[in-house]
């Protein structure tokens, strides 16, 4: 109900917010766990104003495998049905937390370009949180866009072992060279508060 925010349901709403100096809010979900095994629930979410969603969030669900799993079974038959429905509705697919094969399957099966909103190259940052270059190249070949991850220790590299701005720019430069400038943006994956402190605490707890 705040008048400085515009709930953006179409591209023209984003332009309107910019022209009026207001905040453009595009509601998203990082995982579609909530639809369980009902494709029609995607329509319900769209009707509520959702315009972008991820299929999985790090762990597997009925749609596909997450990046934390030991084995990646790829996109399921149900996941394929959801991809088809999202394409039909005009809902943006974001597969940032999927396993390698699940991401690749989603890129291949989607009839429209998809988004990997916060990730990077595993060549520079060898962790499952990043993706192999061949997957990123498939994204670009299918007109998708990659947003380079920033949060916490996720972007440390051999040249910059402590995650910092230099490491981030190293990832950005590498992915632009790999994919082309039209397929790379910034997806910092940050939130209000001390996001970096949260990641440091998580790393410390895991040691």
PDB file of C-alpha atoms in Angstrom:
ATOM      1  CA  UNK A   1       0.000   0.000   0.000  1.00  0.00           C
ATOM      2  CA  UNK A   2       3.024   2.317  -0.099  1.00  0.00           C
ATOM      3  CA  UNK A   3       2.851   4.740  -2.988  1.00  0.00           C
ATOM      4  CA  UNK A   4       6.590   4.770  -3.764  1.00  0.00           C
ATOM      5  CA  UNK A   5       6.480   1.100  -4.784  1.00  0.00           C
ATOM      6  CA  UNK A   6       5.077  -0.202  -8.064  1.00  0.00           C
ATOM      7  CA  UNK A   7       4.232  -3.898  -8.202  1.00  0.00           C
ATOM      8  CA  UNK A   8       5.624  -4.762 -11.632  1.00  0.00           C
ATOM      9  CA  UNK A   9       3.675  -7.392 -13.570  1.00  0.00           C
ATOM     10  CA  UNK A  10       4.928  -6.488 -17.039  1.00  0.00           C
ATOM     11  CA  UNK A  11       7.932  -4.763 -18.581  1.00  0.00           C
ATOM     12  CA  UNK A  12       5.985  -1.511 -19.057  1.00  0.00           C
ATOM     13  CA  UNK A  13       5.512  -1.323 -15.262  1.00  0.00           C
ATOM     14  CA  UNK A  14       9.288  -1.271 -14.785  1.00  0.00           C
ATOM     15  CA  UNK A  15       9.604   1.619 -17.237  1.00  0.00           C
ATOM     16  CA  UNK A  16       6.762   3.419 -15.451  1.00  0.00           C
ATOM     17  CA  UNK A  17       8.505   3.050 -12.091  1.00  0.00           C
ATOM     18  CA  UNK A  18      11.746   4.387 -13.553  1.00  0.00           C
ATOM     19  CA  UNK A  19      10.064   7.353 -15.224  1.00  0.00           C
ATOM     20  CA  UNK A  20       8.213   8.270 -12.015  1.00  0.00           C
ATOM     21  CA  UNK A  21      11.245   7.799  -9.776  1.00  0.00           C
ATOM     22  CA  UNK A  22       9.607   4.971  -7.852  1.00  0.00           C
ATOM     23  CA  UNK A  23      10.764   1.564  -6.680  1.00  0.00           C
ATOM     24  CA  UNK A  24      10.052  -1.265  -9.116  1.00  0.00           C
ATOM     25  CA  UNK A  25       9.127  -4.402  -7.169  1.00  0.00           C
ATOM     26  CA  UNK A  26       9.090  -7.718  -9.041  1.00  0.00           C
ATOM     27  CA  UNK A  27       8.012 -10.531  -6.687  1.00  0.00           C
ATOM     28  CA  UNK A  28       9.917 -13.798  -7.096  1.00  0.00           C
ATOM     29  CA  UNK A  29      10.281 -17.209  -5.447  1.00  0.00           C
ATOM     30  CA  UNK A  30      13.593 -19.069  -5.309  1.00  0.00           C
ATOM     31  CA  UNK A  31      11.865 -22.456  -5.265  1.00  0.00           C
ATOM     32  CA  UNK A  32       8.543 -23.906  -6.404  1.00  0.00           C
ATOM     33  CA  UNK A  33       8.295 -26.413  -3.552  1.00  0.00           C
ATOM     34  CA  UNK A  34       4.972 -24.843  -2.685  1.00  0.00           C
ATOM     35  CA  UNK A  35       3.223 -26.161  -5.797  1.00  0.00           C
ATOM     36  CA  UNK A  36       3.972 -29.740  -4.688  1.00  0.00           C
ATOM     37  CA  UNK A  37       2.683 -31.898  -7.578  1.00  0.00           C
ATOM     38  CA  UNK A  38       0.082 -29.502  -9.013  1.00  0.00           C
ATOM     39  CA  UNK A  39       1.042 -27.671 -12.224  1.00  0.00           C
ATOM     40  CA  UNK A  40      -2.051 -25.463 -11.966  1.00  0.00           C
ATOM     41  CA  UNK A  41      -0.645 -23.839  -8.834  1.00  0.00           C
ATOM     42  CA  UNK A  42       1.808 -22.031 -11.110  1.00  0.00           C
ATOM     43  CA  UNK A  43      -1.246 -20.200 -12.507  1.00  0.00           C
ATOM     44  CA  UNK A  44      -2.324 -19.298  -8.971  1.00  0.00           C
ATOM     45  CA  UNK A  45       1.086 -17.800  -8.218  1.00  0.00           C
ATOM     46  CA  UNK A  46       1.001 -15.884 -11.501  1.00  0.00           C
ATOM     47  CA  UNK A  47      -2.450 -14.560 -10.598  1.00  0.00           C
ATOM     48  CA  UNK A  48      -1.029 -13.319  -7.282  1.00  0.00           C
ATOM     49  CA  UNK A  49       1.531 -11.291  -9.224  1.00  0.00           C
ATOM     50  CA  UNK A  50       4.561 -13.586  -9.203  1.00  0.00           C
ATOM     51  CA  UNK A  51       6.656 -13.097 -12.336  1.00  0.00           C
ATOM     52  CA  UNK A  52       9.811 -15.137 -11.716  1.00  0.00           C
ATOM     53  CA  UNK A  53      10.531 -18.404  -9.925  1.00  0.00           C
ATOM     54  CA  UNK A  54      13.259 -20.948  -9.401  1.00  0.00           C
ATOM     55  CA  UNK A  55      12.443 -24.620  -9.754  1.00  0.00           C
ATOM     56  CA  UNK A  56      14.566 -25.834  -6.837  1.00  0.00           C
ATOM     57  CA  UNK A  57      16.490 -24.293  -3.953  1.00  0.00           C
ATOM     58  CA  UNK A  58      19.674 -26.332  -3.425  1.00  0.00           C
ATOM     59  CA  UNK A  59      17.778 -29.490  -2.423  1.00  0.00           C
ATOM     60  CA  UNK A  60      15.749 -31.743  -4.699  1.00  0.00           C
ATOM     61  CA  UNK A  61      11.987 -31.572  -5.041  1.00  0.00           C
ATOM     62  CA  UNK A  62       9.451 -33.012  -7.481  1.00  0.00           C
ATOM     63  CA  UNK A  63      10.756 -30.756 -10.280  1.00  0.00           C
ATOM     64  CA  UNK A  64      14.457 -31.539 -10.258  1.00  0.00           C
ATOM     65  CA  UNK A  65      17.707 -31.846  -8.335  1.00  0.00           C
ATOM     66  CA  UNK A  66      19.348 -29.167  -6.216  1.00  0.00           C
ATOM     67  CA  UNK A  67      23.037 -28.352  -6.117  1.00  0.00           C
ATOM     68  CA  UNK A  68      23.557 -29.920  -2.662  1.00  0.00           C
ATOM     69  CA  UNK A  69      22.587 -33.426  -3.764  1.00  0.00           C
ATOM     70  CA  UNK A  70      25.202 -36.172  -4.277  1.00  0.00           C
ATOM     71  CA  UNK A  71      23.414 -37.309  -7.435  1.00  0.00           C
ATOM     72  CA  UNK A  72      21.695 -35.082  -9.994  1.00  0.00           C
ATOM     73  CA  UNK A  73      18.772 -36.723 -11.759  1.00  0.00           C
ATOM     74  CA  UNK A  74      18.086 -33.655 -13.895  1.00  0.00           C
ATOM     75  CA  UNK A  75      14.695 -32.149 -14.693  1.00  0.00           C
ATOM     76  CA  UNK A  76      11.820 -34.532 -13.897  1.00  0.00           C
ATOM     77  CA  UNK A  77       8.775 -35.099 -16.100  1.00  0.00           C
ATOM     78  CA  UNK A  78       6.797 -32.918 -13.701  1.00  0.00           C
ATOM     79  CA  UNK A  79       9.540 -30.298 -13.846  1.00  0.00           C
ATOM     80  CA  UNK A  80       9.259 -30.319 -17.640  1.00  0.00           C
ATOM     81  CA  UNK A  81       5.481 -29.730 -17.374  1.00  0.00           C
ATOM     82  CA  UNK A  82       6.137 -26.771 -15.073  1.00  0.00           C
ATOM     83  CA  UNK A  83       8.675 -25.311 -17.508  1.00  0.00           C
ATOM     84  CA  UNK A  84       6.090 -25.558 -20.306  1.00  0.00           C
ATOM     85  CA  UNK A  85       3.443 -23.848 -18.150  1.00  0.00           C
ATOM     86  CA  UNK A  86       5.794 -21.058 -17.067  1.00  0.00           C
ATOM     87  CA  UNK A  87       6.739 -20.448 -20.703  1.00  0.00           C
ATOM     88  CA  UNK A  88       3.066 -20.249 -21.642  1.00  0.00           C
ATOM     89  CA  UNK A  89       2.233 -17.812 -18.834  1.00  0.00           C
ATOM     90  CA  UNK A  90       5.265 -15.620 -19.433  1.00  0.00           C
ATOM     91  CA  UNK A  91       6.856 -16.335 -16.051  1.00  0.00           C
ATOM     92  CA  UNK A  92      10.651 -16.029 -15.962  1.00  0.00           C
ATOM     93  CA  UNK A  93      12.561 -19.199 -15.070  1.00  0.00           C
ATOM     94  CA  UNK A  94      15.485 -18.794 -12.649  1.00  0.00           C
ATOM     95  CA  UNK A  95      17.540 -21.925 -11.980  1.00  0.00           C
ATOM     96  CA  UNK A  96      20.347 -20.509  -9.808  1.00  0.00           C
ATOM     97  CA  UNK A  97      20.230 -23.246  -7.148  1.00  0.00           C
ATOM     98  CA  UNK A  98      19.835 -26.264  -9.409  1.00  0.00           C
ATOM     99  CA  UNK A  99      22.221 -29.154  -9.929  1.00  0.00           C
ATOM    100  CA  UNK A 100      24.332 -29.094 -13.089  1.00  0.00           C
ATOM    101  CA  UNK A 101      22.154 -31.493 -15.095  1.00  0.00           C
ATOM    102  CA  UNK A 102      18.921 -29.929 -13.864  1.00  0.00           C
ATOM    103  CA  UNK A 103      20.140 -26.508 -14.975  1.00  0.00           C
ATOM    104  CA  UNK A 104      21.235 -27.863 -18.354  1.00  0.00           C
ATOM    105  CA  UNK A 105      17.920 -29.666 -18.872  1.00  0.00           C
ATOM    106  CA  UNK A 106      15.965 -26.519 -17.995  1.00  0.00           C
ATOM    107  CA  UNK A 107      17.978 -24.427 -20.452  1.00  0.00           C
ATOM    108  CA  UNK A 108      17.416 -27.021 -23.178  1.00  0.00           C
ATOM    109  CA  UNK A 109      13.708 -27.632 -22.564  1.00  0.00           C
ATOM    110  CA  UNK A 110      12.591 -24.029 -22.087  1.00  0.00           C
ATOM    111  CA  UNK A 111      11.274 -22.424 -25.261  1.00  0.00           C
ATOM    112  CA  UNK A 112      12.126 -18.994 -23.872  1.00  0.00           C
ATOM    113  CA  UNK A 113      15.401 -17.596 -22.492  1.00  0.00           C
ATOM    114  CA  UNK A 114      15.956 -18.283 -18.803  1.00  0.00           C
ATOM    115  CA  UNK A 115      17.857 -16.571 -16.015  1.00  0.00           C
ATOM    116  CA  UNK A 116      20.591 -17.740 -13.673  1.00  0.00           C
ATOM    117  CA  UNK A 117      20.287 -14.708 -11.435  1.00  0.00           C
ATOM    118  CA  UNK A 118      23.114 -15.294  -8.944  1.00  0.00           C
ATOM    119  CA  UNK A 119      25.927 -17.661  -9.806  1.00  0.00           C
ATOM    120  CA  UNK A 120      29.281 -17.716 -11.613  1.00  0.00           C
ATOM    121  CA  UNK A 121      31.958 -19.923 -13.165  1.00  0.00           C
ATOM    122  CA  UNK A 122      33.214 -23.009 -11.355  1.00  0.00           C
ATOM    123  CA  UNK A 123      36.486 -22.652 -13.282  1.00  0.00           C
ATOM    124  CA  UNK A 124      37.410 -19.663 -11.109  1.00  0.00           C
ATOM    125  CA  UNK A 125      35.520 -20.658  -7.953  1.00  0.00           C
ATOM    126  CA  UNK A 126      35.529 -24.467  -7.547  1.00  0.00           C
ATOM    127  CA  UNK A 127      32.340 -24.996  -5.559  1.00  0.00           C
ATOM    128  CA  UNK A 128      28.958 -26.547  -6.352  1.00  0.00           C
ATOM    129  CA  UNK A 129      27.463 -23.094  -5.838  1.00  0.00           C
ATOM    130  CA  UNK A 130      28.968 -22.178  -9.213  1.00  0.00           C
ATOM    131  CA  UNK A 131      28.318 -23.852 -12.574  1.00  0.00           C
ATOM    132  CA  UNK A 132      30.620 -25.475 -15.157  1.00  0.00           C
ATOM    133  CA  UNK A 133      31.522 -23.341 -18.157  1.00  0.00           C
ATOM    134  CA  UNK A 134      29.734 -25.685 -20.566  1.00  0.00           C
ATOM    135  CA  UNK A 135      26.450 -25.098 -18.728  1.00  0.00           C
ATOM    136  CA  UNK A 136      26.945 -21.327 -18.767  1.00  0.00           C
ATOM    137  CA  UNK A 137      27.769 -21.470 -22.477  1.00  0.00           C
ATOM    138  CA  UNK A 138      24.537 -23.380 -23.123  1.00  0.00           C
ATOM    139  CA  UNK A 139      22.685 -20.611 -21.291  1.00  0.00           C
ATOM    140  CA  UNK A 140      24.191 -17.962 -23.571  1.00  0.00           C
ATOM    141  CA  UNK A 141      23.590 -20.039 -26.701  1.00  0.00           C
ATOM    142  CA  UNK A 142      19.897 -20.097 -25.770  1.00  0.00           C
ATOM    143  CA  UNK A 143      19.820 -16.304 -25.205  1.00  0.00           C
ATOM    144  CA  UNK A 144      19.739 -16.552 -21.394  1.00  0.00           C
ATOM    145  CA  UNK A 145      21.352 -14.203 -18.874  1.00  0.00           C
ATOM    146  CA  UNK A 146      23.736 -14.868 -15.980  1.00  0.00           C
ATOM    147  CA  UNK A 147      23.915 -12.617 -12.917  1.00  0.00           C
ATOM    148  CA  UNK A 148      27.290 -12.819 -11.157  1.00  0.00           C
ATOM    149  CA  UNK A 149      27.083 -13.867  -7.497  1.00  0.00           C
ATOM    150  CA  UNK A 150      28.608 -11.652  -4.804  1.00  0.00           C
ATOM    151  CA  UNK A 151      27.492 -12.808  -1.366  1.00  0.00           C
ATOM    152  CA  UNK A 152      29.911 -14.047   1.263  1.00  0.00           C
ATOM    153  CA  UNK A 153      32.725 -16.433   0.395  1.00  0.00           C
ATOM    154  CA  UNK A 154      31.033 -17.533  -2.815  1.00  0.00           C
ATOM    155  CA  UNK A 155      33.341 -15.668  -5.202  1.00  0.00           C
ATOM    156  CA  UNK A 156      36.799 -16.405  -3.820  1.00  0.00           C
ATOM    157  CA  UNK A 157      39.339 -17.338  -6.516  1.00  0.00           C
ATOM    158  CA  UNK A 158      42.923 -18.572  -6.702  1.00  0.00           C
ATOM    159  CA  UNK A 159      44.086 -15.019  -7.365  1.00  0.00           C
ATOM    160  CA  UNK A 160      41.809 -13.585  -4.672  1.00  0.00           C
ATOM    161  CA  UNK A 161      41.325 -16.344  -2.053  1.00  0.00           C
ATOM    162  CA  UNK A 162      39.455 -14.032   0.300  1.00  0.00           C
ATOM    163  CA  UNK A 163      36.159 -13.017  -1.295  1.00  0.00           C
ATOM    164  CA  UNK A 164      36.300  -9.321  -2.133  1.00  0.00           C
ATOM    165  CA  UNK A 165      35.488  -6.866  -4.903  1.00  0.00           C
ATOM    166  CA  UNK A 166      38.554  -7.930  -6.897  1.00  0.00           C
ATOM    167  CA  UNK A 167      37.377 -11.540  -6.873  1.00  0.00           C
ATOM    168  CA  UNK A 168      33.934 -10.420  -7.986  1.00  0.00           C
ATOM    169  CA  UNK A 169      35.351  -8.377 -10.866  1.00  0.00           C
ATOM    170  CA  UNK A 170      37.515 -11.361 -11.824  1.00  0.00           C
ATOM    171  CA  UNK A 171      34.364 -13.491 -12.124  1.00  0.00           C
ATOM    172  CA  UNK A 172      32.584 -10.738 -14.026  1.00  0.00           C
ATOM    173  CA  UNK A 173      35.414 -10.248 -16.526  1.00  0.00           C
ATOM    174  CA  UNK A 174      35.833 -13.994 -17.050  1.00  0.00           C
ATOM    175  CA  UNK A 175      32.130 -14.597 -17.707  1.00  0.00           C
ATOM    176  CA  UNK A 176      31.862 -11.632 -20.077  1.00  0.00           C
ATOM    177  CA  UNK A 177      34.790 -13.038 -22.030  1.00  0.00           C
ATOM    178  CA  UNK A 178      33.212 -16.508 -21.998  1.00  0.00           C
ATOM    179  CA  UNK A 179      29.598 -15.608 -22.781  1.00  0.00           C
ATOM    180  CA  UNK A 180      29.567 -12.118 -24.237  1.00  0.00           C
ATOM    181  CA  UNK A 181      28.437  -8.881 -22.619  1.00  0.00           C
ATOM    182  CA  UNK A 182      24.785  -9.378 -23.648  1.00  0.00           C
ATOM    183  CA  UNK A 183      24.527 -12.474 -21.442  1.00  0.00           C
ATOM    184  CA  UNK A 184      26.154 -11.258 -18.217  1.00  0.00           C
ATOM    185  CA  UNK A 185      24.865  -8.939 -15.516  1.00  0.00           C
ATOM    186  CA  UNK A 186      25.253  -8.395 -11.777  1.00  0.00           C
ATOM    187  CA  UNK A 187      23.316 -10.628  -9.377  1.00  0.00           C
ATOM    188  CA  UNK A 188      24.889  -9.795  -6.017  1.00  0.00           C
ATOM    189  CA  UNK A 189      22.465 -11.895  -3.940  1.00  0.00           C
ATOM    190  CA  UNK A 190      22.611  -9.537  -0.981  1.00  0.00           C
ATOM    191  CA  UNK A 191      20.004  -8.672   1.617  1.00  0.00           C
ATOM    192  CA  UNK A 192      19.480  -6.006   4.225  1.00  0.00           C
ATOM    193  CA  UNK A 193      21.837  -6.259   7.191  1.00  0.00           C
ATOM    194  CA  UNK A 194      25.252  -7.887   7.420  1.00  0.00           C
ATOM    195  CA  UNK A 195      24.936 -10.493   4.675  1.00  0.00           C
ATOM    196  CA  UNK A 196      28.690 -11.054   4.581  1.00  0.00           C
ATOM    197  CA  UNK A 197      28.685 -11.603   8.349  1.00  0.00           C
ATOM    198  CA  UNK A 198      26.005 -14.252   7.916  1.00  0.00           C
ATOM    199  CA  UNK A 199      28.120 -16.148   5.388  1.00  0.00           C
ATOM    200  CA  UNK A 200      31.214 -15.910   7.582  1.00  0.00           C
ATOM    201  CA  UNK A 201      29.238 -17.354  10.484  1.00  0.00           C
ATOM    202  CA  UNK A 202      28.004 -20.187   8.257  1.00  0.00           C
ATOM    203  CA  UNK A 203      31.559 -21.002   7.111  1.00  0.00           C
ATOM    204  CA  UNK A 204      32.854 -20.913  10.694  1.00  0.00           C
ATOM    205  CA  UNK A 205      30.057 -23.210  11.882  1.00  0.00           C
ATOM    206  CA  UNK A 206      30.863 -25.757   9.141  1.00  0.00           C
ATOM    207  CA  UNK A 207      34.565 -25.982  10.104  1.00  0.00           C
TER     208      UNK A 207
END
